[in-house]
Short mmCIF file of C-alpha atoms in Angstrom, two decimals:
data_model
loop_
_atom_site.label_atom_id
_atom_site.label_comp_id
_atom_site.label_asym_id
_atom_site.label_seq_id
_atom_site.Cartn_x
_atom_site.Cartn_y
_atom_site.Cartn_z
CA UNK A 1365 27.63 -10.72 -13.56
CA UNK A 1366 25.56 -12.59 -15.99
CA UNK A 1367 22.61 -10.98 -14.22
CA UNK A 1368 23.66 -7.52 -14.59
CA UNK A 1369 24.34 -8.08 -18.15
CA UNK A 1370 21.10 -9.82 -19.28
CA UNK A 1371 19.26 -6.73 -17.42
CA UNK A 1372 21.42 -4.51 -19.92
CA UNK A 1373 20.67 -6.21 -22.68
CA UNK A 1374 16.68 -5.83 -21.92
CA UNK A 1375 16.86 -2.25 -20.72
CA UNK A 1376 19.11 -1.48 -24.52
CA UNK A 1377 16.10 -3.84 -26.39
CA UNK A 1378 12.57 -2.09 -24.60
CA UNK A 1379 11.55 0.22 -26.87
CA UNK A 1380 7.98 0.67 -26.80
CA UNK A 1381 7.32 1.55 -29.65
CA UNK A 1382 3.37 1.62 -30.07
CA UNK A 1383 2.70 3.05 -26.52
CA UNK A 1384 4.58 5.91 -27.08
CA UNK A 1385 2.75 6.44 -30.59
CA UNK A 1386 -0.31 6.29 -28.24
CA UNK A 1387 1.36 8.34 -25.93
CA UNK A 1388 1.79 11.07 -28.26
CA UNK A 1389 -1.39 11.13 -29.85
CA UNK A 1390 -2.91 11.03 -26.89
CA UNK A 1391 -0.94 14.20 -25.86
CA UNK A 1392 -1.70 15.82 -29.51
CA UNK A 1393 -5.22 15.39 -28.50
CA UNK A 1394 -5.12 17.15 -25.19
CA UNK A 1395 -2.82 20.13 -26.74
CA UNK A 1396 -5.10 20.55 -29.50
CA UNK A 1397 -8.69 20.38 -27.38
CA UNK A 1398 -7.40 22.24 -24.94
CA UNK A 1399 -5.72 24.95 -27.24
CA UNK A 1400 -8.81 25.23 -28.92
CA UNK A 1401 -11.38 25.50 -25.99
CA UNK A 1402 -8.42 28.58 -25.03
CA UNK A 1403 -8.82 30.32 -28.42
CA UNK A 1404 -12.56 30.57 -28.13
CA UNK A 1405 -12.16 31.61 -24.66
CA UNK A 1406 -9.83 34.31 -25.86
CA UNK A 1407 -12.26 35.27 -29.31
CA UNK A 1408 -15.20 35.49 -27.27
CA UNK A 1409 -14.37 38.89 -25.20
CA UNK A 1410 -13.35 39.58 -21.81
CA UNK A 1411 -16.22 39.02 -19.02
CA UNK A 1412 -14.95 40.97 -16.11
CA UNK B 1403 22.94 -0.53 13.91
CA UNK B 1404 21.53 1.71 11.33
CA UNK B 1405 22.46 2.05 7.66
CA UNK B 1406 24.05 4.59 5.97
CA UNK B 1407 22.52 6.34 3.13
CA UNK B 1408 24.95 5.25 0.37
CA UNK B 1409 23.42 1.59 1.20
CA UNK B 1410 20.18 2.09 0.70
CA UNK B 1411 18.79 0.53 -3.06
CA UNK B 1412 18.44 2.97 -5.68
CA UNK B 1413 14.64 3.73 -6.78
CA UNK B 1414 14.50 2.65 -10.23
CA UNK B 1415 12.78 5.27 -12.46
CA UNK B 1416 12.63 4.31 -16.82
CA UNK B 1417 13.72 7.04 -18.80
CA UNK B 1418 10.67 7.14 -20.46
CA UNK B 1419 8.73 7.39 -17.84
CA UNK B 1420 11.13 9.96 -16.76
CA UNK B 1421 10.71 11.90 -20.03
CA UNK B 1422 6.30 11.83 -19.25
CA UNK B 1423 6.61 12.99 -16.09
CA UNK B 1424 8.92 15.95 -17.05
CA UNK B 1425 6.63 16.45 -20.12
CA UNK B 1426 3.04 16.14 -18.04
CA UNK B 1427 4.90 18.91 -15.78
CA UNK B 1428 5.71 21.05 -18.06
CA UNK B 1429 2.22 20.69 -20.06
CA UNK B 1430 0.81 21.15 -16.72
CA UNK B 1431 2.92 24.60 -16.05
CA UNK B 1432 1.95 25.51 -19.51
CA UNK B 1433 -1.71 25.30 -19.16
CA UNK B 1434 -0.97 26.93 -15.91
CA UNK B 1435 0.23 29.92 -16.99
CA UNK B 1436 -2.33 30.58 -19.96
CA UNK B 1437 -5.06 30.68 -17.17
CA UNK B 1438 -3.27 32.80 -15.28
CA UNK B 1439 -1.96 35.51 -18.54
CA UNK B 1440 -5.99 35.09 -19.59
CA UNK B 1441 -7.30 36.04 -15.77
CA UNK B 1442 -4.80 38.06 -14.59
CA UNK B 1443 -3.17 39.63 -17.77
CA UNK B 1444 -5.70 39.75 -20.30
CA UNK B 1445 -8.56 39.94 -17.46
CA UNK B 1446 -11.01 37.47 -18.01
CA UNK B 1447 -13.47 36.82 -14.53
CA UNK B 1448 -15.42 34.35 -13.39
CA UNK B 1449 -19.11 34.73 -12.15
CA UNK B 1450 -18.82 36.11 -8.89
CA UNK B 1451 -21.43 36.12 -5.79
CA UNK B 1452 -22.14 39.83 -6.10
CA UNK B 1453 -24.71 40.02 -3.05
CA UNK B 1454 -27.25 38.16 -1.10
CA UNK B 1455 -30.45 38.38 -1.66
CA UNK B 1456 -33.87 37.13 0.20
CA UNK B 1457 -35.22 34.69 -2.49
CA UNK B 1458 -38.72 35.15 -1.23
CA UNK B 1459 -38.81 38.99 -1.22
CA UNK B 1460 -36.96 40.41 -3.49
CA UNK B 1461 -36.57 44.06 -3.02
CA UNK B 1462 -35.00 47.45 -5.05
CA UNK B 1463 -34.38 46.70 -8.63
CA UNK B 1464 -35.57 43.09 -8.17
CA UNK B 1465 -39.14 44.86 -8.20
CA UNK B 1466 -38.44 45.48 -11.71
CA UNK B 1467 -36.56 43.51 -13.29
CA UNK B 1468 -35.01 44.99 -16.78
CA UNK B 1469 -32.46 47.16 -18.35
CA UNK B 1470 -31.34 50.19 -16.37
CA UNK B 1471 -29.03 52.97 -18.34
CA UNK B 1472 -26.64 54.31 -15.95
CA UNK B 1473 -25.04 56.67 -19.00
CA UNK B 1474 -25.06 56.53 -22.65
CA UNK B 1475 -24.16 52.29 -23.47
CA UNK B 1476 -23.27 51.60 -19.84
CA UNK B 1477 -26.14 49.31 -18.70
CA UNK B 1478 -26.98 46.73 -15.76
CA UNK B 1479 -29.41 44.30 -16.50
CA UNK B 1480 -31.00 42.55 -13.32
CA UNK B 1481 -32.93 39.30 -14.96
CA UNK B 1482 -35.08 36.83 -12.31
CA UNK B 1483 -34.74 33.20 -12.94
CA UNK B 1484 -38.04 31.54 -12.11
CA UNK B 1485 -39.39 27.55 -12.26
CA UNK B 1486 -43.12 28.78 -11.25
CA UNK B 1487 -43.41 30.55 -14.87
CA UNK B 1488 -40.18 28.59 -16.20
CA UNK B 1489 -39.00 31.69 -17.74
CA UNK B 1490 -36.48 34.75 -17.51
CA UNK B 1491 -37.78 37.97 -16.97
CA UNK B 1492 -37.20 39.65 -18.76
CA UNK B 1493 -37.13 37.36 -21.60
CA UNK B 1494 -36.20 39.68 -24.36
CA UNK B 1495 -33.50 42.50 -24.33
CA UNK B 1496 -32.16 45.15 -26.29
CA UNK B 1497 -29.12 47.26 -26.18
CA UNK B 1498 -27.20 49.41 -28.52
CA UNK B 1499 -24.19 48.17 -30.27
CA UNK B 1500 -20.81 48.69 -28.44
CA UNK B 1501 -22.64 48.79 -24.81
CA UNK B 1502 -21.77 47.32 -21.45
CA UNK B 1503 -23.60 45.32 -19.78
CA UNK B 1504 -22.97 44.24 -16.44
CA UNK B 1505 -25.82 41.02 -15.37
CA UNK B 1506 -26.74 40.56 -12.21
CA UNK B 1507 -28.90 37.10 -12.11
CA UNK B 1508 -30.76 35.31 -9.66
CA UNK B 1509 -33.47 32.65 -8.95
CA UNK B 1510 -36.37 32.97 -6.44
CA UNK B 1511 -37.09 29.33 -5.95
CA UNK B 1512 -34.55 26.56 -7.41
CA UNK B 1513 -30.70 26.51 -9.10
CA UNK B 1514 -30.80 27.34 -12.79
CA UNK B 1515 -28.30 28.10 -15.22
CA UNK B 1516 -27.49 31.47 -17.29
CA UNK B 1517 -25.35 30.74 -20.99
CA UNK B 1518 -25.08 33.46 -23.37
CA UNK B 1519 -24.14 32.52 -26.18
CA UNK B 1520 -21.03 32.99 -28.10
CA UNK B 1521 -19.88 35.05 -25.34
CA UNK B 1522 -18.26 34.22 -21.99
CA UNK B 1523 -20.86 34.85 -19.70
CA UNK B 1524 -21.75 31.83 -17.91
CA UNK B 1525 -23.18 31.67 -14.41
CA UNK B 1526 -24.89 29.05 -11.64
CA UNK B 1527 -27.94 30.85 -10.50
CA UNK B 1528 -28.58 29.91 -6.89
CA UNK B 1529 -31.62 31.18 -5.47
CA UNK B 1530 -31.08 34.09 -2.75
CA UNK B 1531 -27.16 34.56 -4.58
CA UNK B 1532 -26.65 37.31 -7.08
CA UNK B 1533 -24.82 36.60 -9.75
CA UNK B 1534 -22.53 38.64 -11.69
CA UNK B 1535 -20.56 39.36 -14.84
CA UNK B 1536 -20.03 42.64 -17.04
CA UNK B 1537 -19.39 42.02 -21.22
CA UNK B 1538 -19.28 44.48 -24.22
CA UNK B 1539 -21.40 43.99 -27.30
CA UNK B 1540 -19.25 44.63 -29.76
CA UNK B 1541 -21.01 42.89 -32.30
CA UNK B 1542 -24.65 43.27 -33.84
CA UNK B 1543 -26.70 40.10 -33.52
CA UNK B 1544 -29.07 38.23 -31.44
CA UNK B 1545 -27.38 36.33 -28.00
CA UNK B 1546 -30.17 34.23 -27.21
CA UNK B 1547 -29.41 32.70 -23.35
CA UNK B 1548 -30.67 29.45 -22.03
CA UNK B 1549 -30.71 28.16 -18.91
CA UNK B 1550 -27.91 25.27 -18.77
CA UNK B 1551 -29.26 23.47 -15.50
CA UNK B 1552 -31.94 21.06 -15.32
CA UNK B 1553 -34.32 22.84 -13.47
CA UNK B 1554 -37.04 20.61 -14.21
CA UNK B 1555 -39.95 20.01 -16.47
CA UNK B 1556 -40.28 23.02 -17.83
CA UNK B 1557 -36.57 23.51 -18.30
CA UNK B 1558 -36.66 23.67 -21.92
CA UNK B 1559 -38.72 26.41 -22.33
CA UNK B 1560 -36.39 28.83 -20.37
CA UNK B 1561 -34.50 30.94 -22.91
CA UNK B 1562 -34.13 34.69 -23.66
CA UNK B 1563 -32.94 36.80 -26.19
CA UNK B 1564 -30.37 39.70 -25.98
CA UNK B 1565 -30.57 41.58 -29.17
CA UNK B 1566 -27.37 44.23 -30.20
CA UNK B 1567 -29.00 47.03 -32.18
CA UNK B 1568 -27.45 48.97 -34.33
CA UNK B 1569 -26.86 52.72 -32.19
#
C-alpha cells in the first residue's frame, strides 16, 4: 500500500520539463527542414 | 497449468512517451502523404532507367550527341558523360523559352552524376544505363549542370550549361 502510493506520488511529480523543450525543438527543426526542402521541391517544376 | 490472460503484468507505457509515439506516427503519415500528393497528385518523377545501352558502342543518337527538335519547343537532349575527356558532351545547350526537354544521360566508362540546377532534375549516371527525366523551361536564364559524383581527378571540371533563350 505504501508502495503503490509512493509510485503515485513519483508518476504525479515527473515532469520533464527540459527534455520535452528539447523534444519540441527538436521536432520544430525537422518540420521546418523538411517543410522547406518540400517547398523547393514543389517551386522548382515538375520533372516527369 | 497455464495462466489466464487477465494475470499476465500490464506493459507499462509513460504517457509521454505515449504522446511521441502517437506524434512521430502521425509526423510520419504526414510526410507520407506529401510524397505521395507531390508524386502521384501533383506528378513529380524520379530518374528512371529508360534503356540499356552498350557503354562501349554506343549506337543511334548516341553517335551524336545533342539537341534533337521533335516539334516546335518539344526537345530530347541525349548528353554522354565521359572521365577520358572529363566533360559532357555536349557541354553547352540552348533551347527556347517555354520548351520541353526530356534528358536522356549516360556514361561510357565510370558512374557520374547529372544536377541541374534550380530545377529538379537529378540523376545517377551509370555507364551502359540511360537515364531519364523530362522538365519545362519556363524561365529565361542559364542552368549550368555539374556532375554531383566523384568521378575522379578531373571531376571538377565536368559542368555544362543549359541556356533558356528568349523564343
Amino acid at each position: 500500500m505504501a508502495d503503490e502510493q509512493r509510485t503515485k506520488e513519483q508518476a504525479e511529480e515527473f515532469h520533464p520539463k527540459g527534455t520535452v523543450a528539447i523534444l519540441v525543438m527538436f521536432v520544430l527543426a525537422i518540420i521546418i527542414l523538411w517543410g522547406s526542402v518540400y517547398v523547393i521541391l514543389l517551386s522548382r517544376g515538375v520533372t516527369v | 497449468m497455464s495462466e489466464s490472460p487477465a494475470a499476465k503484468p500490464k506493459l507499462h507505457v509513460d504517457p509521454y512517451e505515449k504522446n511521441w509515439m502517437r506524434f512521430t506516427i502521425i509526423l510520419l503519415i504526414v510526410f507520407a502523404a506529401a510524397v505521395t500528393v507531390a508524386g502521384f497528385a501533383l506528378g513529380f518523377q524520379v530518374p528512371s532507367p529508360e534503356e540499356r545501352v552498350d557503354p562501349n558502342n554506343l549506337t543511334g543518337p548516341w553517335e551524336n550527341p545533342g539537341l534533337r527538335e521533335l516539334s516546335p519547343d518539344i526537345y530530347d537532349l541525349y548528353i554522354i558523360a565521359n572521365s577520358a575527356t572529363w566533360q559532357f558532351d555536349p557541354r553547352d545547350v540552348e533551347v527556347p523559352v517555354g520548351s520541353t526537354v526530356t534528358f536522356y544521360v549516360t556514361s561510357t566508362d565510370i558512374q557520374h552524376g547529372f544536377k541541374l540546377q534550380d530545377t529538379n532534375i537529378n540523376m545517377q549516371i551509370v555507364p551502359g544505363q540511360v537515364s531519364k527525366l523530362t522538365y519545362t523551361f519556363d524561365k529565361v536564364g542559364e542552368y549550368p549542370y555539374i556532375c554531383t559524383e566523384y568521378c575522379g581527378v578531373g571531376h571538377a571540371a565536368m559542368f555544362g550549361t543549359l541556356t533558356v533563350v528568349e523564343q
